[in-house]
Amino acid sequence: MSLGDAPDQRQAALRALAHPVRLRIMSLLTGASLTAADIARELGLTHANASYHLRNLLSGGLIVQDGEERIRGGVAKRYRYDSVRDRERDQETFRPADADSQRALFAALGNELIRRTAEADWSVGASMTDAELWVDPVVFREIRDRILRASRELHDAAQAPRTPGTVRTSTTIAMFRMGDS
């Protein structure tokens, strides 16, 4: 997920992602455009709370408005996460100048992973890799690029929550080059 272009927008994006509910909303909006009411129902939130979190994500440039629909005499805005738009900015996502912010983002993602593992169905198997390795830089780039392609394919395959024939999954990928110290 890309964190915006301008420094102010990057800060707004990082603030928006600092809340675990917003991370869950981003996941939901990957597969379908949803209204605040849709998100409230799926996550067990009030409509007002879902709207609040959507405004934070929108102001951080993390989601886009994806149309409107008439519901019971009112107008409901639909939102989605535009992963294609963010792919164009992938190279700008993790900049060295934002190291503290990036560590905070990874901490928030770590907490989200703890929440997800509490809901895991371990009976069907799982996969995890955690390692601090020394590898040839060319090999690192090649593997990183393959994982990035697989991540993109997974985002492209995402569907609306509870679509018949789908399974709910958790995918967390963090791969970065470390300093030599």
Tab-separated table of N, CA, C and O in Angstrom, residues 67-180:
chain	number	residue	atom	x	y	z
A	67	GLY	N	-18.076	6.225	-6.317
A	67	GLY	CA	-19.476	6.388	-6.684
A	67	GLY	C	-20.383	6.593	-5.490
A	67	GLY	O	-19.945	6.616	-4.337
A	68	GLU	N	-21.652	6.768	-5.813
A	68	GLU	CA	-22.689	6.976	-4.801
A	68	GLU	C	-23.897	6.141	-5.180
A	68	GLU	O	-24.077	5.784	-6.337
A	69	GLU	N	-24.718	5.851	-4.176
A	69	GLU	CA	-25.974	5.159	-4.453
A	69	GLU	C	-27.057	5.705	-3.541
A	69	GLU	O	-26.777	6.145	-2.426
A	70	ARG	N	-28.272	5.703	-4.033
A	70	ARG	CA	-29.419	6.166	-3.252
A	70	ARG	C	-29.884	5.022	-2.350
A	70	ARG	O	-30.130	3.922	-2.813
A	71	ILE	N	-29.984	5.338	-1.062
A	71	ILE	CA	-30.454	4.356	-0.081
A	71	ILE	C	-31.452	5.056	0.835
A	71	ILE	O	-31.107	6.044	1.493
A	72	ARG	N	-32.677	4.559	0.857
A	72	ARG	CA	-33.741	5.088	1.735
A	72	ARG	C	-33.806	6.607	1.710
A	72	ARG	O	-33.794	7.257	2.749
A	73	GLY	N	-33.831	7.188	0.537
A	73	GLY	CA	-33.969	8.629	0.410
A	73	GLY	C	-32.678	9.412	0.607
A	73	GLY	O	-32.665	10.625	0.451
A	74	GLY	N	-31.614	8.766	0.958
A	74	GLY	CA	-30.330	9.436	1.140
A	74	GLY	C	-29.327	8.975	0.099
A	74	GLY	O	-29.632	8.156	-0.771
A	75	VAL	N	-28.135	9.514	0.197
A	75	VAL	CA	-27.069	9.137	-0.722
A	75	VAL	C	-25.918	8.532	0.091
A	75	VAL	O	-25.451	9.147	1.045
A	76	ALA	N	-25.512	7.339	-0.286
A	76	ALA	CA	-24.397	6.670	0.385
A	76	ALA	C	-23.197	6.660	-0.557
A	76	ALA	O	-23.318	6.279	-1.717
A	77	LYS	N	-22.066	7.087	-0.054
A	77	LYS	CA	-20.833	7.060	-0.843
A	77	LYS	C	-20.207	5.677	-0.729
A	77	LYS	O	-20.222	5.061	0.331
A	78	ARG	N	-19.653	5.226	-1.832
A	78	ARG	CA	-18.928	3.957	-1.872
A	78	ARG	C	-17.434	4.280	-1.936
A	78	ARG	O	-17.029	5.216	-2.603
A	79	TYR	N	-16.625	3.481	-1.246
A	79	TYR	CA	-15.182	3.673	-1.202
A	79	TYR	C	-14.496	2.371	-1.585
A	79	TYR	O	-15.038	1.295	-1.410
A	80	ARG	N	-13.262	2.500	-2.065
A	80	ARG	CA	-12.459	1.317	-2.368
A	80	ARG	C	-10.986	1.667	-2.210
A	80	ARG	O	-10.589	2.833	-2.243
A	81	TYR	N	-10.203	0.621	-2.039
A	81	TYR	CA	-8.751	0.753	-2.043
A	81	TYR	C	-8.307	0.497	-3.470
A	81	TYR	O	-8.594	-0.551	-4.038
A	82	ASP	N	-7.620	1.442	-4.057
A	82	ASP	CA	-7.185	1.348	-5.453
A	82	ASP	C	-5.755	0.830	-5.492
A	82	ASP	O	-4.796	1.600	-5.557
A	83	SER	N	-5.608	-0.493	-5.480
A	83	SER	CA	-4.264	-1.074	-5.460
A	83	SER	C	-3.517	-0.820	-6.763
A	83	SER	O	-2.290	-0.710	-6.759
A	84	VAL	N	-4.235	-0.688	-7.872
A	84	VAL	CA	-3.578	-0.409	-9.150
A	84	VAL	C	-2.919	0.967	-9.107
A	84	VAL	O	-1.777	1.133	-9.525
A	85	ARG	N	-3.625	1.951	-8.562
A	85	ARG	CA	-3.054	3.300	-8.422
A	85	ARG	C	-1.793	3.257	-7.557
A	85	ARG	O	-0.776	3.855	-7.879
A	86	ASP	N	-1.865	2.503	-6.480
A	86	ASP	CA	-0.725	2.446	-5.571
A	86	ASP	C	0.462	1.698	-6.165
A	86	ASP	O	1.603	1.973	-5.817
A	87	ARG	N	0.218	0.755	-7.048
A	87	ARG	CA	1.331	0.042	-7.686
A	87	ARG	C	2.238	0.994	-8.439
A	87	ARG	O	3.446	0.798	-8.509
A	88	GLU	N	1.640	2.030	-9.015
A	88	GLU	CA	2.425	3.005	-9.770
A	88	GLU	C	3.361	3.784	-8.862
A	88	GLU	O	4.328	4.367	-9.313
A	89	ARG	N	3.078	3.769	-7.553
A	89	ARG	CA	3.910	4.500	-6.597
A	89	ARG	C	4.702	3.575	-5.686
A	89	ARG	O	5.289	4.015	-4.712
A	90	ASP	N	4.717	2.271	-5.981
A	90	ASP	CA	5.371	1.302	-5.099
A	90	ASP	C	6.812	1.668	-4.767
A	90	ASP	O	7.266	1.473	-3.647
A	91	GLN	N	7.554	2.160	-5.717
A	91	GLN	CA	8.961	2.467	-5.477
A	91	GLN	C	9.140	3.597	-4.481
A	91	GLN	O	10.195	3.735	-3.872
A	92	GLU	N	8.107	4.400	-4.273
A	92	GLU	CA	8.191	5.533	-3.354
A	92	GLU	C	7.653	5.194	-1.968
A	92	GLU	O	7.704	6.018	-1.076
A	93	THR	N	7.139	4.008	-1.764
A	93	THR	CA	6.449	3.683	-0.521
A	93	THR	C	7.356	3.778	0.698
A	93	THR	O	7.023	4.410	1.671
A	94	PHE	N	8.508	3.147	0.663
A	94	PHE	CA	9.367	3.108	1.840
A	94	PHE	C	10.628	3.918	1.583
A	94	PHE	O	11.552	3.464	0.932
A	95	ARG	N	10.641	5.120	2.091
A	95	ARG	CA	11.783	6.014	1.902
A	95	ARG	C	12.608	6.072	3.179
A	95	ARG	O	12.066	6.119	4.272
A	96	PRO	N	13.923	6.130	3.067
A	96	PRO	CA	14.762	6.161	4.260
A	96	PRO	C	14.443	7.313	5.205
A	96	PRO	O	14.572	7.168	6.410
A	97	ALA	N	13.989	8.443	4.689
A	97	ALA	CA	13.705	9.594	5.541
A	97	ALA	C	12.541	9.334	6.483
A	97	ALA	O	12.359	10.036	7.466
A	98	ASP	N	11.762	8.308	6.212
A	98	ASP	CA	10.584	8.020	7.019
A	98	ASP	C	10.789	6.792	7.912
A	98	ASP	O	9.828	6.102	8.233
A	99	ALA	N	11.989	6.509	8.322
A	99	ALA	CA	12.292	5.276	9.053
A	99	ALA	C	11.443	5.129	10.320
A	99	ALA	O	10.905	4.053	10.585
A	100	ASP	N	11.315	6.197	11.128
A	100	ASP	CA	10.517	6.094	12.354
A	100	ASP	C	9.058	5.805	12.035
A	100	ASP	O	8.416	4.984	12.694
A	101	SER	N	8.528	6.464	11.024
A	101	SER	CA	7.138	6.235	10.635
A	101	SER	C	6.948	4.822	10.115
A	101	SER	O	5.940	4.169	10.395
A	102	GLN	N	7.914	4.338	9.368
A	102	GLN	CA	7.803	2.979	8.837
A	102	GLN	C	7.832	1.951	9.967
A	102	GLN	O	7.087	0.978	9.943
A	103	ARG	N	8.672	2.176	10.970
A	103	ARG	CA	8.698	1.254	12.111
A	103	ARG	C	7.359	1.271	12.839
A	103	ARG	O	6.868	0.222	13.262
A	104	ALA	N	6.743	2.442	12.965
A	104	ALA	CA	5.425	2.536	13.604
A	104	ALA	C	4.377	1.782	12.791
A	104	ALA	O	3.510	1.104	13.348
A	105	LEU	N	4.458	1.886	11.470
A	105	LEU	CA	3.528	1.159	10.606
A	105	LEU	C	3.710	-0.348	10.783
A	105	LEU	O	2.743	-1.090	10.924
A	106	PHE	N	4.944	-0.824	10.816
A	106	PHE	CA	5.180	-2.248	10.998
A	106	PHE	C	4.691	-2.713	12.371
A	106	PHE	O	4.193	-3.831	12.513
A	107	ALA	N	4.810	-1.872	13.396
A	107	ALA	CA	4.286	-2.231	14.720
A	107	ALA	C	2.766	-2.386	14.671
A	107	ALA	O	2.203	-3.328	15.242
A	108	ALA	N	2.092	-1.465	13.973
A	108	ALA	CA	0.632	-1.565	13.833
A	108	ALA	C	0.251	-2.836	13.079
A	108	ALA	O	-0.700	-3.532	13.447
A	109	LEU	N	1.007	-3.157	12.026
A	109	LEU	CA	0.737	-4.378	11.274
A	109	LEU	C	0.986	-5.615	12.131
A	109	LEU	O	0.263	-6.614	12.017
A	110	GLY	N	2.001	-5.562	12.988
A	110	GLY	CA	2.264	-6.676	13.897
A	110	GLY	C	1.094	-6.925	14.834
A	110	GLY	O	0.692	-8.077	15.057
A	111	ASN	N	0.522	-5.863	15.354
A	111	ASN	CA	-0.653	-6.003	16.222
A	111	ASN	C	-1.843	-6.564	15.454
A	111	ASN	O	-2.616	-7.362	15.982
A	112	GLU	N	-1.996	-6.153	14.212
A	112	GLU	CA	-3.084	-6.680	13.383
A	112	GLU	C	-2.869	-8.170	13.129
A	112	GLU	O	-3.822	-8.955	13.140
A	113	LEU	N	-1.639	-8.589	12.938
A	113	LEU	CA	-1.354	-10.003	12.725
A	113	LEU	C	-1.709	-10.820	13.973
A	113	LEU	O	-2.238	-11.936	13.868
A	114	ILE	N	-1.470	-10.271	15.138
A	114	ILE	CA	-1.854	-10.956	16.383
A	114	ILE	C	-3.371	-11.154	16.419
A	114	ILE	O	-3.864	-12.227	16.756
A	115	ARG	N	-4.133	-10.126	16.039
A	115	ARG	CA	-5.597	-10.237	16.018
A	115	ARG	C	-6.030	-11.317	15.030
A	115	ARG	O	-6.871	-12.154	15.329
A	116	ARG	N	-5.429	-11.316	13.846
A	116	ARG	CA	-5.825	-12.288	12.820
A	116	ARG	C	-5.512	-13.716	13.234
A	116	ARG	O	-6.286	-14.626	12.953
A	117	THR	N	-4.365	-13.947	13.877
A	117	THR	CA	-4.023	-15.321	14.253
A	117	THR	C	-5.005	-15.885	15.274
A	117	THR	O	-5.182	-17.098	15.348
A	118	ALA	N	-5.658	-15.019	16.033
A	118	ALA	CA	-6.678	-15.487	16.973
A	118	ALA	C	-7.885	-16.058	16.227
A	118	ALA	O	-8.638	-16.858	16.784
A	119	GLU	N	-8.069	-15.669	14.973
A	119	GLU	CA	-9.200	-16.148	14.164
A	119	GLU	C	-8.767	-17.180	13.122
A	119	GLU	O	-9.561	-17.554	12.261
A	120	ALA	N	-7.543	-17.636	13.190
A	120	ALA	CA	-7.013	-18.546	12.170
A	120	ALA	C	-7.643	-19.929	12.254
A	120	ALA	O	-7.978	-20.411	13.338
A	121	ASP	N	-7.796	-20.556	11.108
A	121	ASP	CA	-8.224	-21.946	11.008
A	121	ASP	C	-6.967	-22.761	10.734
A	121	ASP	O	-6.572	-22.962	9.593
A	122	TRP	N	-6.325	-23.230	11.799
A	122	TRP	CA	-5.048	-23.925	11.676
A	122	TRP	C	-5.209	-25.317	11.077
A	122	TRP	O	-4.230	-25.923	10.651
A	123	SER	N	-6.433	-25.836	10.998
A	123	SER	CA	-6.645	-27.195	10.498
A	123	SER	C	-6.325	-27.336	9.010
A	123	SER	O	-6.084	-28.442	8.537
A	124	VAL	N	-6.328	-26.229	8.269
A	124	VAL	CA	-6.052	-26.313	6.828
A	124	VAL	C	-4.603	-25.978	6.501
A	124	VAL	O	-4.222	-25.924	5.339
A	125	GLY	N	-3.800	-25.760	7.516
A	125	GLY	CA	-2.380	-25.480	7.297
A	125	GLY	C	-2.116	-23.993	7.136
A	125	GLY	O	-3.018	-23.201	6.888
A	126	ALA	N	-0.896	-23.632	7.311
A	126	ALA	CA	-0.480	-22.234	7.201
A	126	ALA	C	0.989	-22.209	6.795
A	126	ALA	O	1.668	-23.227	6.818
A	127	SER	N	1.446	-21.046	6.442
A	127	SER	CA	2.840	-20.879	6.059
A	127	SER	C	3.353	-19.578	6.651
A	127	SER	O	2.641	-18.578	6.660
A	128	MET	N	4.562	-19.614	7.140
A	128	MET	CA	5.173	-18.402	7.659
A	128	MET	C	6.678	-18.506	7.509
A	128	MET	O	7.252	-19.576	7.659
A	129	THR	N	7.277	-17.408	7.192
A	129	THR	CA	8.727	-17.321	7.153
A	129	THR	C	9.133	-16.096	7.948
A	129	THR	O	8.574	-15.026	7.758
A	130	ASP	N	10.066	-16.268	8.836
A	130	ASP	CA	10.648	-15.137	9.539
A	130	ASP	C	12.134	-15.417	9.644
A	130	ASP	O	12.536	-16.419	10.239
A	131	ALA	N	12.927	-14.575	9.036
A	131	ALA	CA	14.365	-14.808	9.061
A	131	ALA	C	15.121	-13.517	8.792
A	131	ALA	O	14.622	-12.630	8.113
A	132	GLU	N	16.290	-13.438	9.357
A	132	GLU	CA	17.228	-12.361	9.054
A	132	GLU	C	18.389	-13.045	8.349
A	132	GLU	O	19.151	-13.783	8.968
A	133	LEU	N	18.475	-12.847	7.039
A	133	LEU	CA	19.396	-13.610	6.208
A	133	LEU	C	20.383	-12.709	5.486
A	133	LEU	O	20.093	-11.552	5.210
A	134	TRP	N	21.519	-13.266	5.128
A	134	TRP	CA	22.503	-12.591	4.287
A	134	TRP	C	22.463	-13.277	2.923
A	134	TRP	O	22.737	-14.468	2.825
A	135	VAL	N	22.073	-12.531	1.883
A	135	VAL	CA	21.970	-13.115	0.541
A	135	VAL	C	22.569	-12.157	-0.479
A	135	VAL	O	22.728	-10.957	-0.226
A	136	ASP	N	22.873	-12.679	-1.632
A	136	ASP	CA	23.376	-11.868	-2.732
A	136	ASP	C	22.315	-10.812	-3.090
A	136	ASP	O	21.129	-11.128	-3.152
A	137	PRO	N	22.714	-9.551	-3.318
A	137	PRO	CA	21.736	-8.494	-3.598
A	137	PRO	C	20.885	-8.772	-4.842
A	137	PRO	O	19.707	-8.422	-4.887
A	138	VAL	N	21.463	-9.400	-5.836
A	138	VAL	CA	20.698	-9.723	-7.044
A	138	VAL	C	19.623	-10.765	-6.715
A	138	VAL	O	18.467	-10.648	-7.133
A	139	VAL	N	19.985	-11.759	-5.939
A	139	VAL	CA	19.031	-12.785	-5.526
A	139	VAL	C	17.910	-12.145	-4.709
A	139	VAL	O	16.726	-12.444	-4.900
A	140	PHE	N	18.269	-11.249	-3.791
A	140	PHE	CA	17.261	-10.555	-2.982
A	140	PHE	C	16.259	-9.826	-3.874
A	140	PHE	O	15.052	-9.958	-3.703
A	141	ARG	N	16.754	-9.043	-4.833
A	141	ARG	CA	15.861	-8.287	-5.716
A	141	ARG	C	14.956	-9.207	-6.522
A	141	ARG	O	13.767	-8.942	-6.683
A	142	GLU	N	15.513	-10.314	-7.030
A	142	GLU	CA	14.713	-11.252	-7.827
A	142	GLU	C	13.592	-11.869	-6.987
A	142	GLU	O	12.445	-11.942	-7.430
A	143	ILE	N	13.914	-12.300	-5.791
A	143	ILE	CA	12.906	-12.910	-4.916
A	143	ILE	C	11.889	-11.865	-4.478
A	143	ILE	O	10.685	-12.116	-4.481
A	144	ARG	N	12.360	-10.681	-4.117
A	144	ARG	CA	11.447	-9.605	-3.727
A	144	ARG	C	10.466	-9.305	-4.850
A	144	ARG	O	9.275	-9.146	-4.624
A	145	ASP	N	10.954	-9.245	-6.078
A	145	ASP	CA	10.088	-8.946	-7.218
A	145	ASP	C	9.065	-10.050	-7.461
A	145	ASP	O	7.908	-9.781	-7.793
A	146	ARG	N	9.456	-11.318	-7.272
A	146	ARG	CA	8.494	-12.425	-7.417
A	146	ARG	C	7.417	-12.347	-6.341
A	146	ARG	O	6.237	-12.569	-6.615
A	147	ILE	N	7.823	-12.038	-5.127
A	147	ILE	CA	6.852	-11.921	-4.034
A	147	ILE	C	5.926	-10.741	-4.291
A	147	ILE	O	4.716	-10.824	-4.049
A	148	LEU	N	6.455	-9.642	-4.792
A	148	LEU	CA	5.636	-8.483	-5.127
A	148	LEU	C	4.598	-8.852	-6.190
A	148	LEU	O	3.424	-8.486	-6.082
A	149	ARG	N	5.010	-9.602	-7.208
A	149	ARG	CA	4.056	-10.036	-8.247
A	149	ARG	C	2.968	-10.915	-7.642
A	149	ARG	O	1.780	-10.765	-7.951
A	150	ALA	N	3.341	-11.827	-6.765
A	150	ALA	CA	2.353	-12.699	-6.123
A	150	ALA	C	1.395	-11.875	-5.262
A	150	ALA	O	0.183	-12.130	-5.250
A	151	SER	N	1.912	-10.880	-4.570
A	151	SER	CA	1.070	-10.004	-3.760
A	151	SER	C	0.067	-9.255	-4.632
A	151	SER	O	-1.111	-9.132	-4.290
A	152	ARG	N	0.526	-8.769	-5.774
A	152	ARG	CA	-0.366	-8.072	-6.698
A	152	ARG	C	-1.462	-9.000	-7.216
A	152	ARG	O	-2.617	-8.620	-7.324
A	153	GLU	N	-1.081	-10.235	-7.551
A	153	GLU	CA	-2.071	-11.207	-8.021
A	153	GLU	C	-3.128	-11.460	-6.956
A	153	GLU	O	-4.314	-11.575	-7.263
A	154	LEU	N	-2.705	-11.562	-5.708
A	154	LEU	CA	-3.641	-11.790	-4.619
A	154	LEU	C	-4.590	-10.602	-4.467
A	154	LEU	O	-5.805	-10.783	-4.316
A	155	HIS	N	-4.053	-9.388	-4.524
A	155	HIS	CA	-4.919	-8.202	-4.463
A	155	HIS	C	-5.907	-8.193	-5.622
A	155	HIS	O	-7.081	-7.876	-5.441
A	156	ASP	N	-5.445	-8.530	-6.809
A	156	ASP	CA	-6.326	-8.545	-7.983
A	156	ASP	C	-7.428	-9.593	-7.851
A	156	ASP	O	-8.511	-9.430	-8.403
A	157	ALA	N	-7.155	-10.676	-7.135
A	157	ALA	CA	-8.140	-11.748	-6.978
A	157	ALA	C	-9.131	-11.493	-5.847
A	157	ALA	O	-10.131	-12.196	-5.733
A	158	ALA	N	-8.877	-10.483	-5.023
A	158	ALA	CA	-9.734	-10.208	-3.869
A	158	ALA	C	-11.158	-9.899	-4.310
A	158	ALA	O	-11.388	-9.235	-5.317
A	159	GLN	N	-12.117	-10.408	-3.534
A	159	GLN	CA	-13.534	-10.193	-3.799
A	159	GLN	C	-14.201	-9.600	-2.571
A	159	GLN	O	-13.597	-9.491	-1.509
A	160	ALA	N	-15.452	-9.249	-2.708
A	160	ALA	CA	-16.209	-8.675	-1.594
A	160	ALA	C	-16.274	-9.673	-0.436
A	160	ALA	O	-16.261	-10.884	-0.649
A	161	PRO	N	-16.348	-9.163	0.798
A	161	PRO	CA	-16.442	-10.062	1.955
A	161	PRO	C	-17.613	-11.032	1.806
A	161	PRO	O	-18.690	-10.659	1.357
A	162	ARG	N	-17.366	-12.275	2.165
A	162	ARG	CA	-18.380	-13.334	2.201
A	162	ARG	C	-18.949	-13.706	0.830
A	162	ARG	O	-20.035	-14.250	0.723
A	163	THR	N	-18.210	-13.390	-0.249
A	163	THR	CA	-18.644	-13.822	-1.580
A	163	THR	C	-18.687	-15.344	-1.599
A	163	THR	O	-17.708	-15.985	-1.196
A	164	PRO	N	-19.794	-15.927	-2.051
A	164	PRO	CA	-19.870	-17.396	-2.100
A	164	PRO	C	-18.685	-17.992	-2.877
A	164	PRO	O	-18.290	-17.474	-3.917
A	165	GLY	N	-18.133	-19.075	-2.331
A	165	GLY	CA	-17.020	-19.751	-2.975
A	165	GLY	C	-15.654	-19.192	-2.627
A	165	GLY	O	-14.640	-19.667	-3.133
A	166	THR	N	-15.600	-18.170	-1.772
A	166	THR	CA	-14.307	-17.600	-1.380
A	166	THR	C	-13.950	-18.035	0.036
A	166	THR	O	-14.806	-18.481	0.797
A	167	VAL	N	-12.678	-17.918	0.374
A	167	VAL	CA	-12.205	-18.149	1.737
A	167	VAL	C	-11.543	-16.872	2.228
A	167	VAL	O	-10.960	-16.121	1.455
A	168	ARG	N	-11.661	-16.640	3.509
A	168	ARG	CA	-11.038	-15.473	4.142
A	168	ARG	C	-9.603	-15.840	4.475
A	168	ARG	O	-9.339	-16.868	5.084
A	169	THR	N	-8.661	-15.012	4.050
A	169	THR	CA	-7.246	-15.299	4.288
A	169	THR	C	-6.562	-14.121	4.965
A	169	THR	O	-7.066	-13.000	4.953
A	170	SER	N	-5.426	-14.379	5.513
A	170	SER	CA	-4.559	-13.337	6.048
A	170	SER	C	-3.242	-13.425	5.298
A	170	SER	O	-2.639	-14.493	5.220
A	171	THR	N	-2.807	-12.315	4.748
A	171	THR	CA	-1.533	-12.277	4.047
A	171	THR	C	-0.760	-11.063	4.535
A	171	THR	O	-1.228	-9.943	4.410
A	172	THR	N	0.380	-11.291	5.100
A	172	THR	CA	1.233	-10.212	5.574
A	172	THR	C	2.621	-10.444	5.000
A	172	THR	O	3.212	-11.499	5.223
A	173	ILE	N	3.116	-9.476	4.261
A	173	ILE	CA	4.435	-9.610	3.659
A	173	ILE	C	5.254	-8.386	4.037
A	173	ILE	O	4.835	-7.262	3.793
A	174	ALA	N	6.387	-8.614	4.636
A	174	ALA	CA	7.308	-7.527	4.954
A	174	ALA	C	8.702	-8.010	4.557
A	174	ALA	O	9.207	-8.971	5.117
A	175	MET	N	9.261	-7.363	3.588
A	175	MET	CA	10.582	-7.780	3.120
A	175	MET	C	11.372	-6.518	2.818
A	175	MET	O	10.940	-5.693	2.025
A	176	PHE	N	12.491	-6.353	3.467
A	176	PHE	CA	13.271	-5.134	3.274
A	176	PHE	C	14.750	-5.446	3.494
A	176	PHE	O	15.099	-6.385	4.189
A	177	ARG	N	15.568	-4.649	2.878
A	177	ARG	CA	17.017	-4.786	3.055
A	177	ARG	C	17.397	-4.089	4.346
A	177	ARG	O	16.934	-2.984	4.643
A	178	MET	N	18.250	-4.727	5.129
A	178	MET	CA	18.684	-4.165	6.403
A	178	MET	C	20.047	-3.504	6.237
A	178	MET	O	20.757	-3.771	5.262
A	179	GLY	N	20.391	-2.674	7.205
A	179	GLY	CA	21.715	-2.077	7.223
A	179	GLY	C	22.765	-3.126	7.556
A	179	GLY	O	22.457	-4.233	7.982
A	180	ASP	N	24.018	-2.792	7.369
A	180	ASP	CA	25.111	-3.757	7.556
A	180	ASP	C	25.544	-3.921	9.017
A	180	ASP	O	26.384	-4.757	9.309
